[in-house]
């Protein structure tokens, strides 16, 4: 029997609901419409109400703190892919190869996922990712370089891209200065 828990993380983007099945992250939800709605949505998707469980989420909360402080580039958390179907998983896994502080187009990610004609499907996959931030779908942009809608919240994508580019720029300045 699996244990489903959730914990809240309060970061610079607002409240984030982290939901785990056993020790693996099943969903990271930037709760734009509130934690209660995010909790109701994940309960409906999983068919069970997650129990409060701060302990299982503590390592990821610490990693999110480090990421937002510019001290972490990747996340070390197990992922439970049960909410991901079909090509979406290949597309999301391909985004994990986009280096911190860089971007790739939807078409480039389609190539990385061995589906060169699937740029639109990559957009759909990124828009439905249950692992926002941890799986860096924010690094995927339109062919013209514009950032797109990011689930109706382009300001979040812009914040994440700006954070990463600022960290990379500052590191380069320190290395040359």
PDB file of C-alpha atoms in Angstrom:
ATOM      1  CA  UNK A   1       0.000   0.000   0.000  1.00  0.00           C
ATOM      2  CA  UNK A   2       1.446   3.353  -1.053  1.00  0.00           C
ATOM      3  CA  UNK A   3       1.577   6.367   1.215  1.00  0.00           C
ATOM      4  CA  UNK A   4       0.412   9.648  -0.338  1.00  0.00           C
ATOM      5  CA  UNK A   5       1.582  12.793   1.436  1.00  0.00           C
ATOM      6  CA  UNK A   6       1.839  16.464   0.664  1.00  0.00           C
ATOM      7  CA  UNK A   7       3.587  19.458   2.080  1.00  0.00           C
ATOM      8  CA  UNK A   8       3.557  23.150   1.334  1.00  0.00           C
ATOM      9  CA  UNK A   9       6.558  25.178   0.260  1.00  0.00           C
ATOM     10  CA  UNK A  10       6.422  28.956   0.433  1.00  0.00           C
ATOM     11  CA  UNK A  11       8.841  30.426  -2.056  1.00  0.00           C
ATOM     12  CA  UNK A  12       9.287  33.489  -4.239  1.00  0.00           C
ATOM     13  CA  UNK A  13       6.623  32.264  -6.659  1.00  0.00           C
ATOM     14  CA  UNK A  14       4.035  31.919  -3.903  1.00  0.00           C
ATOM     15  CA  UNK A  15       2.707  28.746  -2.341  1.00  0.00           C
ATOM     16  CA  UNK A  16       3.769  25.440  -3.878  1.00  0.00           C
ATOM     17  CA  UNK A  17       2.139  22.114  -3.065  1.00  0.00           C
ATOM     18  CA  UNK A  18       4.518  19.143  -3.150  1.00  0.00           C
ATOM     19  CA  UNK A  19       2.799  15.755  -3.342  1.00  0.00           C
ATOM     20  CA  UNK A  20       4.628  12.468  -2.900  1.00  0.00           C
ATOM     21  CA  UNK A  21       3.751   8.827  -3.309  1.00  0.00           C
ATOM     22  CA  UNK A  22       5.983   7.042  -0.859  1.00  0.00           C
ATOM     23  CA  UNK A  23       9.282   8.926  -1.335  1.00  0.00           C
ATOM     24  CA  UNK A  24       8.798  10.019  -4.964  1.00  0.00           C
ATOM     25  CA  UNK A  25       7.423  13.356  -6.135  1.00  0.00           C
ATOM     26  CA  UNK A  26       4.232  12.868  -8.095  1.00  0.00           C
ATOM     27  CA  UNK A  27       3.359  16.553  -8.493  1.00  0.00           C
ATOM     28  CA  UNK A  28       4.811  19.984  -7.822  1.00  0.00           C
ATOM     29  CA  UNK A  29       2.039  22.540  -8.165  1.00  0.00           C
ATOM     30  CA  UNK A  30       2.689  26.277  -8.065  1.00  0.00           C
ATOM     31  CA  UNK A  31      -0.663  27.016  -6.437  1.00  0.00           C
ATOM     32  CA  UNK A  32      -1.678  30.189  -8.283  1.00  0.00           C
ATOM     33  CA  UNK A  33      -5.285  29.642  -7.237  1.00  0.00           C
ATOM     34  CA  UNK A  34      -4.486  28.620  -3.667  1.00  0.00           C
ATOM     35  CA  UNK A  35      -3.256  25.559  -1.819  1.00  0.00           C
ATOM     36  CA  UNK A  36      -6.757  24.264  -1.117  1.00  0.00           C
ATOM     37  CA  UNK A  37      -7.641  24.131  -4.807  1.00  0.00           C
ATOM     38  CA  UNK A  38      -4.285  22.515  -5.645  1.00  0.00           C
ATOM     39  CA  UNK A  39      -4.862  19.918  -2.921  1.00  0.00           C
ATOM     40  CA  UNK A  40      -8.394  19.208  -4.216  1.00  0.00           C
ATOM     41  CA  UNK A  41      -7.104  18.797  -7.778  1.00  0.00           C
ATOM     42  CA  UNK A  42      -4.368  16.326  -6.860  1.00  0.00           C
ATOM     43  CA  UNK A  43      -6.790  14.426  -4.618  1.00  0.00           C
ATOM     44  CA  UNK A  44      -9.143  14.050  -7.562  1.00  0.00           C
ATOM     45  CA  UNK A  45      -6.346  12.985  -9.931  1.00  0.00           C
ATOM     46  CA  UNK A  46      -4.976  10.387  -7.515  1.00  0.00           C
ATOM     47  CA  UNK A  47      -8.299   9.301  -6.025  1.00  0.00           C
ATOM     48  CA  UNK A  48      -7.001   9.831  -2.488  1.00  0.00           C
ATOM     49  CA  UNK A  49      -6.533  12.826  -0.206  1.00  0.00           C
ATOM     50  CA  UNK A  50      -2.821  13.217   0.606  1.00  0.00           C
ATOM     51  CA  UNK A  51      -1.954  13.155   4.282  1.00  0.00           C
ATOM     52  CA  UNK A  52       0.115  16.053   5.614  1.00  0.00           C
ATOM     53  CA  UNK A  53       3.720  14.904   5.525  1.00  0.00           C
ATOM     54  CA  UNK A  54       6.367  17.551   5.894  1.00  0.00           C
ATOM     55  CA  UNK A  55       9.176  15.081   6.599  1.00  0.00           C
ATOM     56  CA  UNK A  56       9.188  13.461   3.161  1.00  0.00           C
ATOM     57  CA  UNK A  57       9.183  16.897   1.520  1.00  0.00           C
ATOM     58  CA  UNK A  58      11.946  18.455   3.628  1.00  0.00           C
ATOM     59  CA  UNK A  59      14.822  17.476   1.300  1.00  0.00           C
ATOM     60  CA  UNK A  60      13.036  18.924  -1.744  1.00  0.00           C
ATOM     61  CA  UNK A  61      12.108  22.080   0.170  1.00  0.00           C
ATOM     62  CA  UNK A  62      15.796  22.531   1.029  1.00  0.00           C
ATOM     63  CA  UNK A  63      16.716  21.980  -2.632  1.00  0.00           C
ATOM     64  CA  UNK A  64      14.123  24.552  -3.734  1.00  0.00           C
ATOM     65  CA  UNK A  65      15.628  27.033  -1.246  1.00  0.00           C
ATOM     66  CA  UNK A  66      19.052  26.395  -2.794  1.00  0.00           C
ATOM     67  CA  UNK A  67      17.688  26.716  -6.336  1.00  0.00           C
ATOM     68  CA  UNK A  68      15.995  30.038  -5.640  1.00  0.00           C
ATOM     69  CA  UNK A  69      19.182  31.268  -3.932  1.00  0.00           C
ATOM     70  CA  UNK A  70      21.119  30.446  -7.121  1.00  0.00           C
ATOM     71  CA  UNK A  71      23.063  27.641  -5.442  1.00  0.00           C
ATOM     72  CA  UNK A  72      21.473  24.579  -7.125  1.00  0.00           C
ATOM     73  CA  UNK A  73      21.222  23.688 -10.803  1.00  0.00           C
ATOM     74  CA  UNK A  74      19.544  20.273 -10.720  1.00  0.00           C
ATOM     75  CA  UNK A  75      17.265  18.451  -8.326  1.00  0.00           C
ATOM     76  CA  UNK A  76      17.880  15.154  -6.606  1.00  0.00           C
ATOM     77  CA  UNK A  77      14.400  13.766  -6.022  1.00  0.00           C
ATOM     78  CA  UNK A  78      12.734  10.579  -7.165  1.00  0.00           C
ATOM     79  CA  UNK A  79       9.890  11.126  -9.606  1.00  0.00           C
ATOM     80  CA  UNK A  80       6.683   9.111  -9.789  1.00  0.00           C
ATOM     81  CA  UNK A  81       5.595   9.293 -13.442  1.00  0.00           C
ATOM     82  CA  UNK A  82       2.065   7.868 -13.029  1.00  0.00           C
ATOM     83  CA  UNK A  83       0.397  11.165 -14.067  1.00  0.00           C
ATOM     84  CA  UNK A  84       2.397  11.271 -17.323  1.00  0.00           C
ATOM     85  CA  UNK A  85       1.212   9.455 -20.430  1.00  0.00           C
ATOM     86  CA  UNK A  86       2.723   8.540 -23.800  1.00  0.00           C
ATOM     87  CA  UNK A  87       5.132  10.892 -25.547  1.00  0.00           C
ATOM     88  CA  UNK A  88       4.888  13.372 -22.683  1.00  0.00           C
ATOM     89  CA  UNK A  89       7.423  11.427 -20.640  1.00  0.00           C
ATOM     90  CA  UNK A  90       9.999  11.376 -23.453  1.00  0.00           C
ATOM     91  CA  UNK A  91       9.552  15.114 -23.945  1.00  0.00           C
ATOM     92  CA  UNK A  92       9.841  15.891 -20.235  1.00  0.00           C
ATOM     93  CA  UNK A  93      12.903  13.699 -19.850  1.00  0.00           C
ATOM     94  CA  UNK A  94      14.492  15.466 -22.830  1.00  0.00           C
ATOM     95  CA  UNK A  95      14.044  18.844 -21.127  1.00  0.00           C
ATOM     96  CA  UNK A  96      16.249  17.575 -18.312  1.00  0.00           C
ATOM     97  CA  UNK A  97      19.172  17.720 -20.769  1.00  0.00           C
ATOM     98  CA  UNK A  98      18.814  21.476 -21.326  1.00  0.00           C
ATOM     99  CA  UNK A  99      21.654  23.061 -19.360  1.00  0.00           C
ATOM    100  CA  UNK A 100      20.907  25.440 -16.513  1.00  0.00           C
ATOM    101  CA  UNK A 101      20.649  29.001 -17.764  1.00  0.00           C
ATOM    102  CA  UNK A 102      20.045  27.959 -21.369  1.00  0.00           C
ATOM    103  CA  UNK A 103      16.934  27.426 -23.462  1.00  0.00           C
ATOM    104  CA  UNK A 104      15.855  25.136 -26.282  1.00  0.00           C
ATOM    105  CA  UNK A 105      12.963  25.484 -28.691  1.00  0.00           C
ATOM    106  CA  UNK A 106      10.016  23.113 -28.775  1.00  0.00           C
ATOM    107  CA  UNK A 107      11.393  21.769 -32.058  1.00  0.00           C
ATOM    108  CA  UNK A 108      14.836  21.179 -30.542  1.00  0.00           C
ATOM    109  CA  UNK A 109      13.282  19.264 -27.655  1.00  0.00           C
ATOM    110  CA  UNK A 110      11.272  17.207 -30.149  1.00  0.00           C
ATOM    111  CA  UNK A 111      14.570  16.242 -31.803  1.00  0.00           C
ATOM    112  CA  UNK A 112      16.063  15.411 -28.394  1.00  0.00           C
ATOM    113  CA  UNK A 113      13.058  13.148 -27.743  1.00  0.00           C
ATOM    114  CA  UNK A 114      13.574  11.374 -31.101  1.00  0.00           C
ATOM    115  CA  UNK A 115      10.352  12.793 -32.553  1.00  0.00           C
ATOM    116  CA  UNK A 116      11.478  15.579 -34.918  1.00  0.00           C
ATOM    117  CA  UNK A 117       7.949  16.432 -36.086  1.00  0.00           C
ATOM    118  CA  UNK A 118       6.470  16.683 -32.592  1.00  0.00           C
ATOM    119  CA  UNK A 119       7.165  20.299 -31.626  1.00  0.00           C
ATOM    120  CA  UNK A 120       3.496  20.931 -30.824  1.00  0.00           C
ATOM    121  CA  UNK A 121       3.360  17.765 -28.743  1.00  0.00           C
ATOM    122  CA  UNK A 122       6.387  19.025 -26.798  1.00  0.00           C
ATOM    123  CA  UNK A 123       4.460  22.218 -26.065  1.00  0.00           C
ATOM    124  CA  UNK A 124       1.541  20.174 -24.788  1.00  0.00           C
ATOM    125  CA  UNK A 125       3.872  18.008 -22.704  1.00  0.00           C
ATOM    126  CA  UNK A 126       5.551  21.014 -21.130  1.00  0.00           C
ATOM    127  CA  UNK A 127       2.198  22.623 -20.410  1.00  0.00           C
ATOM    128  CA  UNK A 128       0.976  19.528 -18.594  1.00  0.00           C
ATOM    129  CA  UNK A 129       4.142  18.697 -16.652  1.00  0.00           C
ATOM    130  CA  UNK A 130       3.429  17.617 -13.082  1.00  0.00           C
ATOM    131  CA  UNK A 131       7.036  18.414 -12.187  1.00  0.00           C
ATOM    132  CA  UNK A 132       7.304  22.155 -12.815  1.00  0.00           C
ATOM    133  CA  UNK A 133      10.695  23.629 -11.824  1.00  0.00           C
ATOM    134  CA  UNK A 134      12.185  20.225 -10.912  1.00  0.00           C
ATOM    135  CA  UNK A 135      11.905  19.094 -14.543  1.00  0.00           C
ATOM    136  CA  UNK A 136      12.921  22.342 -16.268  1.00  0.00           C
ATOM    137  CA  UNK A 137      10.132  22.831 -18.802  1.00  0.00           C
ATOM    138  CA  UNK A 138      10.611  26.553 -18.228  1.00  0.00           C
ATOM    139  CA  UNK A 139      13.764  26.277 -20.377  1.00  0.00           C
ATOM    140  CA  UNK A 140      11.697  25.438 -23.463  1.00  0.00           C
ATOM    141  CA  UNK A 141      10.759  28.414 -25.637  1.00  0.00           C
ATOM    142  CA  UNK A 142       9.124  29.105 -28.970  1.00  0.00           C
ATOM    143  CA  UNK A 143      11.188  28.963 -32.160  1.00  0.00           C
ATOM    144  CA  UNK A 144      11.301  32.781 -32.250  1.00  0.00           C
ATOM    145  CA  UNK A 145      12.755  32.865 -28.717  1.00  0.00           C
ATOM    146  CA  UNK A 146       9.590  34.159 -27.028  1.00  0.00           C
ATOM    147  CA  UNK A 147       8.698  32.403 -23.811  1.00  0.00           C
ATOM    148  CA  UNK A 148       5.097  31.384 -24.441  1.00  0.00           C
ATOM    149  CA  UNK A 149       2.285  31.057 -21.948  1.00  0.00           C
ATOM    150  CA  UNK A 150       3.690  28.539 -19.409  1.00  0.00           C
ATOM    151  CA  UNK A 151       0.324  27.252 -18.282  1.00  0.00           C
ATOM    152  CA  UNK A 152      -1.203  30.712 -18.340  1.00  0.00           C
ATOM    153  CA  UNK A 153       1.506  32.146 -16.089  1.00  0.00           C
ATOM    154  CA  UNK A 154       4.334  33.445 -18.283  1.00  0.00           C
ATOM    155  CA  UNK A 155       5.533  35.600 -15.380  1.00  0.00           C
ATOM    156  CA  UNK A 156       6.615  32.415 -13.581  1.00  0.00           C
ATOM    157  CA  UNK A 157       8.598  31.222 -16.596  1.00  0.00           C
ATOM    158  CA  UNK A 158      10.154  34.656 -16.979  1.00  0.00           C
ATOM    159  CA  UNK A 159      11.135  34.672 -13.293  1.00  0.00           C
ATOM    160  CA  UNK A 160      12.798  31.245 -13.535  1.00  0.00           C
ATOM    161  CA  UNK A 161      14.655  32.089 -16.756  1.00  0.00           C
ATOM    162  CA  UNK A 162      15.805  35.437 -15.336  1.00  0.00           C
ATOM    163  CA  UNK A 163      17.001  33.750 -12.133  1.00  0.00           C
ATOM    164  CA  UNK A 164      19.075  31.209 -14.043  1.00  0.00           C
ATOM    165  CA  UNK A 165      20.517  33.696 -16.541  1.00  0.00           C
ATOM    166  CA  UNK A 166      21.458  36.078 -13.710  1.00  0.00           C
ATOM    167  CA  UNK A 167      23.263  33.284 -11.818  1.00  0.00           C
ATOM    168  CA  UNK A 168      25.161  32.202 -14.951  1.00  0.00           C
ATOM    169  CA  UNK A 169      26.055  35.831 -15.803  1.00  0.00           C
ATOM    170  CA  UNK A 170      27.295  36.491 -12.257  1.00  0.00           C
ATOM    171  CA  UNK A 171      29.415  33.320 -12.326  1.00  0.00           C
ATOM    172  CA  UNK A 172      30.988  34.386 -15.622  1.00  0.00           C
ATOM    173  CA  UNK A 173      31.749  37.837 -14.239  1.00  0.00           C
ATOM    174  CA  UNK A 174      33.401  36.328 -11.157  1.00  0.00           C
ATOM    175  CA  UNK A 175      35.456  33.972 -13.309  1.00  0.00           C
ATOM    176  CA  UNK A 176      36.777  36.810 -15.478  1.00  0.00           C
ATOM    177  CA  UNK A 177      36.975  39.470 -12.829  1.00  0.00           C
TER     178      UNK A 177
END
